[in-house]
Amino acid sequence: MKKIMLFLFVLSALSLFSQTCQEVWLQPPDPSGVDIQCTGTDIADDWSVAEDTYICAVHFWLSWQEDIVGEILFISVSINEDVPAGTGGIPYSHPGDNIWTEVFIVGDGITTIDPPEAGLQSFYNPLNDNFYPADHLNYYRVNCGNCETGQYISDLFTPFHAQAGVIYWLVVNIAVTPENCGWKTSPVDFMDDAVYFDNVTTAMWQPISIPAYDPSIHLAFSLCGCSDQTCPVELSSFDAAVTQSNFVQINWTTESESDLLGYNVLRNTTNNLNEAISINAEYINANNSASQSQYSYIDPEVECDCTYYYWLESVEMSGATQFHGPVSVTVIDETGEDTPDPAEIVTMFDSVYPNPFNPNTSFSYTLTKDGIVTFDVYNLKGQLVDTITHQGKKGSNTVGWNASDQASGVYMIHMKAAGFESMHKAVLIK
């Protein structure tokens, strides 16, 4: 069976949840149902929870038209307020103001599960009203976090706090190449029908209506949640940098903590957590504060011209643990006395700085040899808004981006260089 290509993504910020996260909403997939194209525009369905909860994982099901599995660039997941039917003369309910958005990279807390062939399923593109019966056999579960394995959403500055009985809309847009991905329908009927944003003719949310098919369309997804007492730590940053002494300094900032025993820092020369070693002799004590705390740890046992990967392990009083990362850093001798062996320089998309920015920022990257590098800039609808081509040199490079003609928001920067691909998130604030 074909697999979805994964990207390695270096984390810049993340949030962790204890292992008491449980399913709070479920609309299972219809194995013989239709799939609604979710590339090129937003599609959405409504939901609610019985008790106040913090959303810690989002699962949904998708398929590929004609079973031609494409390459996911990123997934935009948003939660919006509900606009009830009849508001402004519109006879159906639809998403209102956006109140929470996160962008996920496959491999960054996201996994896909390939089920067996489920029988022929149909595909529908609401943007052009094209319906393709008996189009494909397979569908996939996509996990932004995973309650079953204790892996929760990463790259969160703030988890979404869902209030009991309030109607929300889950909005999904998947940037893939080629654009042939669909969100699977569900036989579960909750409240109002799914909608799509018509960015072709009306620039409005429109109901999804498929001729000769069930007139009521609902989408397949599940949400997992935890209470504020079971969300022990919220990180707002985690990074590593080389000091003037050619040591590595690992820094992290928490917005809140509770019931933590402390932290461990792990290191490896490859992106393999299973073989990483702890470099601190004893726990780095946690402040367990409801306010922001900043931490720093120096790793002096590094060598020049090597790349290191670091993970942060948080340990709860109960003994439960959770890993964050990795972040990576390359230690290069800046004295000029020794020239690094080209084989020891790793091609990397190092950073976007400043971030957030207005309107100028820079992309820093490293190459193993001279070559052309391309940065494709996408908005959260998966639309390509800019392309920057740069003649890179072996070693460290920087290229600037001026976003003065772009709107405020989140952008995904996709770097491509001689078979290497990576992606970073950038926030433009005007």
Short mmCIF file of C-alpha atoms in Angstrom, two decimals:
data_model
loop_
_atom_site.label_atom_id
_atom_site.label_comp_id
_atom_site.label_asym_id
_atom_site.label_seq_id
_atom_site.Cartn_x
_atom_site.Cartn_y
_atom_site.Cartn_z
CA MET A 1 0.00 0.00 0.00
CA LYS A 2 1.21 3.48 -0.79
CA LYS A 3 2.39 5.66 2.04
CA ILE A 4 2.08 9.42 2.52
CA MET A 5 5.47 11.13 2.31
CA LEU A 6 6.60 12.60 5.65
CA PHE A 7 8.54 15.80 6.34
CA LEU A 8 11.05 16.16 9.18
CA PHE A 9 10.10 19.32 11.07
CA VAL A 10 12.17 21.05 13.76
CA LEU A 11 9.84 22.19 16.54
CA SER A 12 9.92 25.78 17.74
CA ALA A 13 7.04 25.68 20.20
CA LEU A 14 4.84 22.98 21.66
CA SER A 15 2.33 22.03 24.28
CA LEU A 16 2.09 18.79 26.24
CA PHE A 17 -0.77 17.01 27.90
CA SER A 18 -0.83 14.25 30.47
CA GLN A 19 -1.96 10.78 29.49
CA THR A 20 -5.57 11.20 30.63
CA CYS A 21 -6.78 12.73 27.37
CA GLN A 22 -9.98 11.01 26.22
CA GLU A 23 -12.30 11.10 23.26
CA VAL A 24 -14.92 13.84 23.64
CA TRP A 25 -16.41 13.85 20.13
CA LEU A 26 -16.77 11.20 17.42
CA GLN A 27 -18.23 11.20 13.94
CA PRO A 28 -16.86 7.94 12.46
CA PRO A 29 -16.20 7.50 8.73
CA ASP A 30 -18.68 5.97 6.33
CA PRO A 31 -16.63 3.22 4.58
CA SER A 32 -18.80 3.49 1.48
CA GLY A 33 -19.37 7.22 1.67
CA VAL A 34 -18.26 10.09 -0.50
CA ASP A 35 -15.15 12.21 0.13
CA ILE A 36 -15.25 16.02 -0.11
CA GLN A 37 -12.20 17.71 -1.63
CA CYS A 38 -10.50 19.70 1.14
CA THR A 39 -7.65 21.19 -0.87
CA GLY A 40 -7.81 24.62 -2.44
CA THR A 41 -10.41 25.84 0.06
CA ASP A 42 -11.79 25.30 3.57
CA ILE A 43 -14.50 22.80 4.45
CA ALA A 44 -16.09 22.57 7.88
CA ASP A 45 -18.52 20.71 10.14
CA ASP A 46 -20.01 21.60 13.53
CA TRP A 47 -19.56 19.92 16.93
CA SER A 48 -20.01 20.40 20.66
CA VAL A 49 -18.83 18.84 23.97
CA ALA A 50 -20.78 17.80 27.05
CA GLU A 51 -18.20 19.10 29.54
CA ASP A 52 -15.57 21.86 29.49
CA THR A 53 -12.36 20.46 28.02
CA TYR A 54 -9.03 21.39 26.43
CA ILE A 55 -8.67 19.84 22.97
CA CYS A 56 -5.49 17.74 22.94
CA ALA A 57 -5.84 15.72 19.71
CA VAL A 58 -7.75 15.95 16.44
CA HIS A 59 -8.37 12.90 14.24
CA PHE A 60 -10.07 12.92 10.85
CA TRP A 61 -10.33 10.63 7.85
CA LEU A 62 -9.35 11.41 4.27
CA SER A 63 -8.91 9.74 0.89
CA TRP A 64 -7.05 10.33 -2.36
CA GLN A 65 -8.88 10.67 -5.66
CA GLU A 66 -8.38 7.55 -7.80
CA ASP A 67 -6.13 6.27 -4.96
CA ILE A 68 -3.26 8.42 -6.26
CA VAL A 69 -1.58 9.25 -2.97
CA GLY A 70 -0.12 12.74 -3.02
CA GLU A 71 2.39 14.57 -0.86
CA ILE A 72 1.02 16.53 2.10
CA LEU A 73 2.72 19.88 2.63
CA PHE A 74 0.79 20.90 5.73
CA ILE A 75 -2.62 20.71 7.39
CA SER A 76 -4.43 23.77 8.69
CA VAL A 77 -6.91 23.00 11.49
CA SER A 78 -9.11 25.81 12.81
CA ILE A 79 -11.97 26.16 15.27
CA ASN A 80 -14.55 28.85 14.56
CA GLU A 81 -17.58 30.24 16.31
CA ASP A 82 -21.05 29.23 15.12
CA VAL A 83 -23.29 31.56 13.13
CA PRO A 84 -26.84 30.20 13.62
CA ALA A 85 -29.16 29.62 10.69
CA GLY A 86 -31.17 32.72 9.80
CA THR A 87 -28.45 35.19 10.80
CA GLY A 88 -28.17 37.89 8.15
CA GLY A 89 -30.85 36.17 6.12
CA ILE A 90 -28.67 33.09 5.44
CA PRO A 91 -30.88 30.00 5.96
CA TYR A 92 -28.12 27.65 7.15
CA SER A 93 -25.57 27.84 9.95
CA HIS A 94 -21.87 28.23 9.14
CA PRO A 95 -18.50 29.11 10.72
CA GLY A 96 -18.14 32.59 12.17
CA ASP A 97 -15.09 34.27 13.68
CA ASN A 98 -11.96 32.18 13.92
CA ILE A 99 -10.99 31.54 17.55
CA TRP A 100 -8.16 28.97 17.24
CA THR A 101 -5.87 27.87 14.42
CA GLU A 102 -2.91 25.51 14.28
CA VAL A 103 -0.80 24.31 11.36
CA PHE A 104 0.58 20.78 11.43
CA ILE A 105 3.33 19.10 9.45
CA VAL A 106 3.11 15.38 8.75
CA GLY A 107 5.67 13.85 11.12
CA ASP A 108 5.17 16.63 13.70
CA GLY A 109 2.67 14.90 15.97
CA ILE A 110 0.79 13.71 12.88
CA THR A 111 0.57 10.11 11.72
CA THR A 112 -1.56 8.34 9.15
CA ILE A 113 -3.08 4.89 9.43
CA ASP A 114 -3.72 2.92 6.26
CA PRO A 115 -6.87 0.76 6.55
CA PRO A 116 -7.59 -2.17 4.26
CA GLU A 117 -9.48 -1.58 1.06
CA ALA A 118 -13.00 -0.57 2.04
CA GLY A 119 -14.86 -0.91 -1.24
CA LEU A 120 -15.57 1.65 -3.91
CA GLN A 121 -16.12 5.19 -2.66
CA SER A 122 -17.03 8.41 -4.45
CA PHE A 123 -15.30 11.79 -4.61
CA TYR A 124 -16.84 15.27 -4.84
CA ASN A 125 -15.30 18.67 -5.56
CA PRO A 126 -17.67 21.42 -4.36
CA LEU A 127 -15.68 24.17 -6.10
CA ASN A 128 -16.64 22.90 -9.56
CA ASP A 129 -19.58 20.64 -8.60
CA ASN A 130 -17.86 17.57 -10.07
CA PHE A 131 -18.96 14.18 -8.71
CA TYR A 132 -16.89 11.04 -9.33
CA PRO A 133 -18.76 7.82 -8.42
CA ALA A 134 -16.88 4.59 -7.65
CA ASP A 135 -13.63 6.55 -7.66
CA HIS A 136 -11.30 4.90 -5.09
CA LEU A 137 -10.92 2.04 -2.60
CA ASN A 138 -8.82 3.31 0.32
CA TYR A 139 -9.15 5.90 3.04
CA TYR A 140 -6.82 6.98 5.84
CA ARG A 141 -7.07 8.18 9.42
CA VAL A 142 -4.96 11.26 10.09
CA ASN A 143 -3.90 11.89 13.69
CA CYS A 144 -2.98 15.39 14.84
CA GLY A 145 -1.85 13.93 18.12
CA ASN A 146 -3.07 10.47 19.15
CA CYS A 147 -4.95 9.70 22.35
CA GLU A 148 -4.42 5.95 21.92
CA THR A 149 -0.64 6.21 22.17
CA GLY A 150 -0.41 9.17 24.55
CA GLN A 151 0.94 11.42 21.79
CA TYR A 152 -0.70 14.81 21.84
CA ILE A 153 -0.80 17.86 19.64
CA SER A 154 2.54 19.61 19.45
CA ASP A 155 3.45 23.07 18.18
CA LEU A 156 0.68 24.65 20.31
CA PHE A 157 1.08 28.02 21.99
CA THR A 158 -2.40 27.73 23.51
CA PRO A 159 -4.70 24.66 23.58
CA PHE A 160 -8.32 25.34 22.67
CA HIS A 161 -10.70 25.51 25.63
CA ALA A 162 -14.08 24.16 24.52
CA GLN A 163 -17.04 25.10 26.68
CA ALA A 164 -19.84 22.65 27.37
CA GLY A 165 -22.89 22.95 25.12
CA VAL A 166 -21.39 25.59 22.81
CA ILE A 167 -21.54 24.88 19.07
CA TYR A 168 -18.19 25.16 17.28
CA TRP A 169 -17.02 24.48 13.73
CA LEU A 170 -13.96 22.42 12.84
CA VAL A 171 -12.39 23.86 9.68
CA VAL A 172 -9.78 21.89 7.72
CA ASN A 173 -7.63 22.76 4.72
CA ILE A 174 -4.91 20.39 3.48
CA ALA A 175 -2.12 21.65 1.25
CA VAL A 176 -1.04 18.76 -0.97
CA THR A 177 0.51 18.22 -4.34
CA PRO A 178 -1.33 17.34 -6.48
CA GLU A 179 -4.64 18.70 -5.15
CA ASN A 180 -6.55 15.41 -5.00
CA CYS A 181 -7.34 14.95 -1.30
CA GLY A 182 -10.82 14.60 0.24
CA TRP A 183 -12.34 14.62 3.74
CA LYS A 184 -14.49 11.53 4.26
CA THR A 185 -18.16 11.82 5.15
CA SER A 186 -19.76 10.33 8.27
CA PRO A 187 -23.17 8.66 8.76
CA VAL A 188 -23.55 10.53 12.08
CA ASP A 189 -25.97 13.47 11.80
CA PHE A 190 -25.22 16.27 14.29
CA MET A 191 -26.91 19.65 14.02
CA ASP A 192 -26.20 21.35 10.68
CA ASP A 193 -24.72 20.08 7.43
CA ALA A 194 -21.09 20.51 6.45
CA VAL A 195 -20.15 23.60 4.43
CA TYR A 196 -17.34 24.76 2.16
CA PHE A 197 -15.94 28.23 1.50
CA ASP A 198 -16.74 29.20 -2.06
CA ASN A 199 -13.62 31.11 -3.07
CA VAL A 200 -14.52 30.91 -6.77
CA THR A 201 -17.81 32.79 -7.14
CA THR A 202 -19.52 34.02 -3.94
CA ALA A 203 -16.68 34.35 -1.36
CA MET A 204 -19.12 32.90 1.19
CA TRP A 205 -19.68 29.69 3.13
CA GLN A 206 -22.01 27.43 1.14
CA PRO A 207 -23.72 24.14 2.04
CA ILE A 208 -22.29 21.02 0.43
CA SER A 209 -24.97 19.62 -1.86
CA ILE A 210 -24.28 16.55 -4.00
CA PRO A 211 -26.80 15.66 -6.71
CA ALA A 212 -28.11 12.07 -6.56
CA TYR A 213 -26.53 11.61 -3.12
CA ASP A 214 -27.65 11.94 0.48
CA PRO A 215 -28.66 15.61 0.81
CA SER A 216 -27.35 15.73 4.39
CA ILE A 217 -23.53 15.84 4.45
CA HIS A 218 -21.49 15.36 7.65
CA LEU A 219 -17.74 14.81 7.96
CA ALA A 220 -15.72 12.16 9.77
CA PHE A 221 -13.60 13.36 12.69
CA SER A 222 -12.98 12.83 16.38
CA LEU A 223 -11.68 15.13 19.10
CA CYS A 224 -9.89 14.25 22.32
CA GLY A 225 -9.82 16.45 25.40
CA CYS A 226 -8.44 16.82 28.90
CA SER A 227 -9.28 19.00 31.88
CA ASP A 228 -7.05 21.84 33.06
CA GLN A 229 -5.97 19.62 35.98
CA THR A 230 -4.63 17.00 33.57
CA CYS A 231 -2.65 19.35 31.32
CA PRO A 232 0.56 19.58 33.35
CA VAL A 233 2.78 21.83 31.22
CA GLU A 234 2.36 24.29 28.39
CA LEU A 235 5.55 25.18 26.51
CA SER A 236 5.80 28.30 24.40
CA SER A 237 9.35 27.78 23.09
CA PHE A 238 12.08 25.14 22.83
CA ASP A 239 15.33 25.78 20.95
CA ALA A 240 19.08 25.17 20.90
CA ALA A 241 21.92 27.52 19.95
CA VAL A 242 25.74 27.46 19.81
CA THR A 243 27.49 29.70 22.37
CA GLN A 244 30.68 31.71 21.79
CA SER A 245 32.57 28.90 23.53
CA ASN A 246 31.21 26.41 20.96
CA PHE A 247 28.99 24.76 23.56
CA VAL A 248 25.28 24.16 22.92
CA GLN A 249 22.71 26.01 25.02
CA ILE A 250 19.24 24.44 25.19
CA ASN A 251 16.46 26.86 26.16
CA TRP A 252 12.78 26.35 26.86
CA THR A 253 9.95 28.49 28.21
CA THR A 254 6.77 27.27 29.89
CA GLU A 255 3.60 29.30 30.24
CA SER A 256 2.33 27.12 33.10
CA GLU A 257 3.25 23.93 34.95
CA SER A 258 1.70 21.68 37.61
CA ASP A 259 2.71 18.42 39.33
CA LEU A 260 6.03 18.12 37.47
CA LEU A 261 9.02 16.38 38.99
CA GLY A 262 11.41 17.96 36.50
CA TYR A 263 13.06 17.74 33.08
CA ASN A 264 15.71 15.70 31.30
CA VAL A 265 17.63 16.82 28.20
CA LEU A 266 18.51 14.08 25.69
CA ARG A 267 20.99 14.22 22.81
CA ASN A 268 21.83 12.22 19.72
CA THR A 269 23.81 12.78 16.52
CA THR A 270 20.87 11.47 14.46
CA ASN A 271 17.14 12.13 14.55
CA ASN A 272 16.49 8.95 16.57
CA LEU A 273 14.98 9.35 20.03
CA ASN A 274 15.34 5.65 20.84
CA GLU A 275 19.15 5.94 20.82
CA ALA A 276 19.36 9.38 22.46
CA ILE A 277 21.15 9.69 25.83
CA SER A 278 20.30 11.89 28.81
CA ILE A 279 23.01 14.52 29.30
CA ASN A 280 21.93 15.86 32.71
CA ALA A 281 23.07 13.92 35.79
CA GLU A 282 19.90 14.70 37.77
CA TYR A 283 16.46 16.16 37.10
CA ILE A 284 16.29 19.83 36.14
CA ASN A 285 13.79 20.98 38.76
CA ALA A 286 10.46 22.36 37.54
CA ASN A 287 9.09 25.57 39.02
CA ASN A 288 5.49 24.28 38.89
CA SER A 289 4.25 27.82 38.45
CA ALA A 290 1.03 29.10 36.94
CA SER A 291 3.04 31.92 35.34
CA GLN A 292 5.84 31.86 32.76
CA SER A 293 9.12 30.09 33.60
CA GLN A 294 12.34 30.11 31.57
CA TYR A 295 14.94 27.33 31.60
CA SER A 296 18.40 26.90 30.15
CA TYR A 297 20.90 24.05 30.08
CA ILE A 298 24.47 24.07 28.68
CA ASP A 299 25.88 21.02 26.90
CA PRO A 300 29.71 21.35 26.90
CA GLU A 301 30.39 17.85 25.54
CA VAL A 302 30.05 18.65 21.84
CA GLU A 303 32.52 18.71 18.99
CA CYS A 304 32.95 21.19 16.16
CA ASP A 305 31.63 20.34 12.69
CA CYS A 306 28.92 18.04 14.08
CA THR A 307 25.12 18.24 14.12
CA TYR A 308 23.26 17.36 17.31
CA TYR A 309 19.58 16.65 17.97
CA TYR A 310 18.04 17.44 21.36
CA TRP A 311 14.83 16.33 23.06
CA LEU A 312 13.24 17.57 26.27
CA GLU A 313 11.60 15.02 28.57
CA SER A 314 9.07 16.26 31.13
CA VAL A 315 8.52 13.94 34.10
CA GLU A 316 5.35 14.15 36.18
CA MET A 317 5.10 13.39 39.88
CA SER A 318 3.17 10.25 38.93
CA GLY A 319 6.14 9.05 36.85
CA ALA A 320 4.42 9.67 33.49
CA THR A 321 6.71 11.22 30.89
CA GLN A 322 6.39 13.06 27.61
CA PHE A 323 9.02 13.99 25.02
CA HIS A 324 9.33 17.28 23.13
CA GLY A 325 11.34 17.88 20.01
CA PRO A 326 13.71 17.36 18.45
CA VAL A 327 15.52 20.63 17.84
CA SER A 328 18.83 20.45 16.01
CA VAL A 329 21.96 22.56 15.88
CA THR A 330 25.25 22.34 13.97
CA VAL A 331 28.45 23.29 15.81
CA ILE A 332 30.89 24.91 13.37
CA ASP A 333 34.40 26.12 14.17
CA GLU A 334 34.28 29.85 13.40
CA THR A 335 38.05 30.43 13.90
CA GLY A 336 38.89 29.45 10.34
CA GLU A 337 41.76 27.25 11.49
CA ASP A 338 40.02 24.05 10.51
CA THR A 339 37.84 23.64 7.42
CA PRO A 340 34.87 21.37 8.02
CA ASP A 341 34.71 18.18 6.03
CA PRO A 342 31.85 18.74 3.56
CA ALA A 343 30.46 15.32 4.53
CA GLU A 344 29.96 16.60 8.08
CA ILE A 345 27.82 19.61 7.11
CA VAL A 346 24.14 18.75 7.05
CA THR A 347 21.69 20.51 4.76
CA MET A 348 19.10 22.10 7.05
CA PHE A 349 16.39 24.78 7.07
CA ASP A 350 17.67 26.36 10.26
CA SER A 351 15.26 29.16 11.15
CA VAL A 352 12.92 32.00 10.25
CA TYR A 353 13.96 35.17 12.08
CA PRO A 354 12.47 37.42 13.25
CA ASN A 355 9.28 35.47 13.80
CA PRO A 356 6.70 36.97 14.23
CA PHE A 357 7.75 39.74 11.81
CA ASN A 358 6.54 42.87 10.00
CA PRO A 359 7.09 42.98 7.05
CA ASN A 360 10.66 41.63 6.64
CA THR A 361 12.12 38.36 7.85
CA SER A 362 15.01 36.08 6.88
CA PHE A 363 15.34 32.36 6.15
CA SER A 364 18.58 30.82 7.44
CA TYR A 365 19.74 27.53 6.01
CA THR A 366 22.80 25.30 5.63
CA LEU A 367 24.00 23.47 2.50
CA THR A 368 26.45 20.62 2.04
CA LYS A 369 27.52 22.17 -1.28
CA ASP A 370 26.78 25.14 -3.54
CA GLY A 371 23.39 24.97 -5.23
CA ILE A 372 20.04 26.55 -6.07
CA VAL A 373 17.57 26.74 -3.17
CA THR A 374 13.84 27.47 -3.55
CA PHE A 375 11.51 28.74 -0.84
CA ASP A 376 7.79 28.41 -1.64
CA VAL A 377 5.55 30.49 0.62
CA TYR A 378 1.98 29.25 1.21
CA ASN A 379 -0.92 30.82 3.07
CA LEU A 380 -3.18 28.70 5.29
CA LYS A 381 -5.48 27.95 2.37
CA GLY A 382 -2.61 26.13 0.70
CA GLN A 383 -2.24 28.84 -1.93
CA LEU A 384 1.26 29.64 -3.18
CA VAL A 385 1.74 33.38 -2.56
CA ASP A 386 5.46 33.82 -3.26
CA THR A 387 8.55 31.95 -4.44
CA ILE A 388 12.12 32.93 -3.59
CA THR A 389 15.05 31.40 -5.45
CA HIS A 390 18.53 31.78 -3.97
CA GLN A 391 22.01 30.73 -5.08
CA GLY A 392 23.27 29.11 -1.89
CA LYS A 393 26.86 28.47 -0.91
CA LYS A 394 28.26 25.56 1.06
CA GLY A 395 27.70 26.19 4.77
CA SER A 396 25.45 28.85 6.32
CA ASN A 397 23.23 31.09 4.18
CA THR A 398 20.51 33.71 4.69
CA VAL A 399 17.89 35.03 2.29
CA GLY A 400 15.33 37.73 3.05
CA TRP A 401 11.59 37.87 2.42
CA ASN A 402 9.55 41.07 2.21
CA ALA A 403 5.87 40.40 2.90
CA SER A 404 4.64 43.98 2.61
CA ASP A 405 2.11 42.93 -0.04
CA GLN A 406 0.73 40.05 2.07
CA ALA A 407 -2.02 40.09 4.70
CA SER A 408 -1.37 39.42 8.38
CA GLY A 409 -1.49 35.75 9.23
CA VAL A 410 0.39 32.45 9.31
CA TYR A 411 2.51 31.37 6.35
CA MET A 412 4.28 28.09 5.64
CA ILE A 413 7.79 28.32 4.16
CA HIS A 414 8.73 25.22 2.13
CA MET A 415 12.45 24.89 1.36
CA LYS A 416 13.69 22.65 -1.47
CA ALA A 417 17.36 22.04 -2.25
CA ALA A 418 18.92 19.11 -4.17
CA GLY A 419 16.54 16.45 -2.87
CA PHE A 420 16.18 18.04 0.59
CA GLU A 421 12.83 19.43 1.76
CA SER A 422 11.77 21.05 5.02
CA MET A 423 9.18 23.51 6.25
CA HIS A 424 8.87 26.27 8.86
CA LYS A 425 5.96 28.38 10.03
CA ALA A 426 6.14 32.21 9.94
CA VAL A 427 3.69 34.69 11.48
CA LEU A 428 3.19 38.10 9.83
CA ILE A 429 1.71 40.73 12.17
CA LYS A 430 0.90 44.16 10.73
#
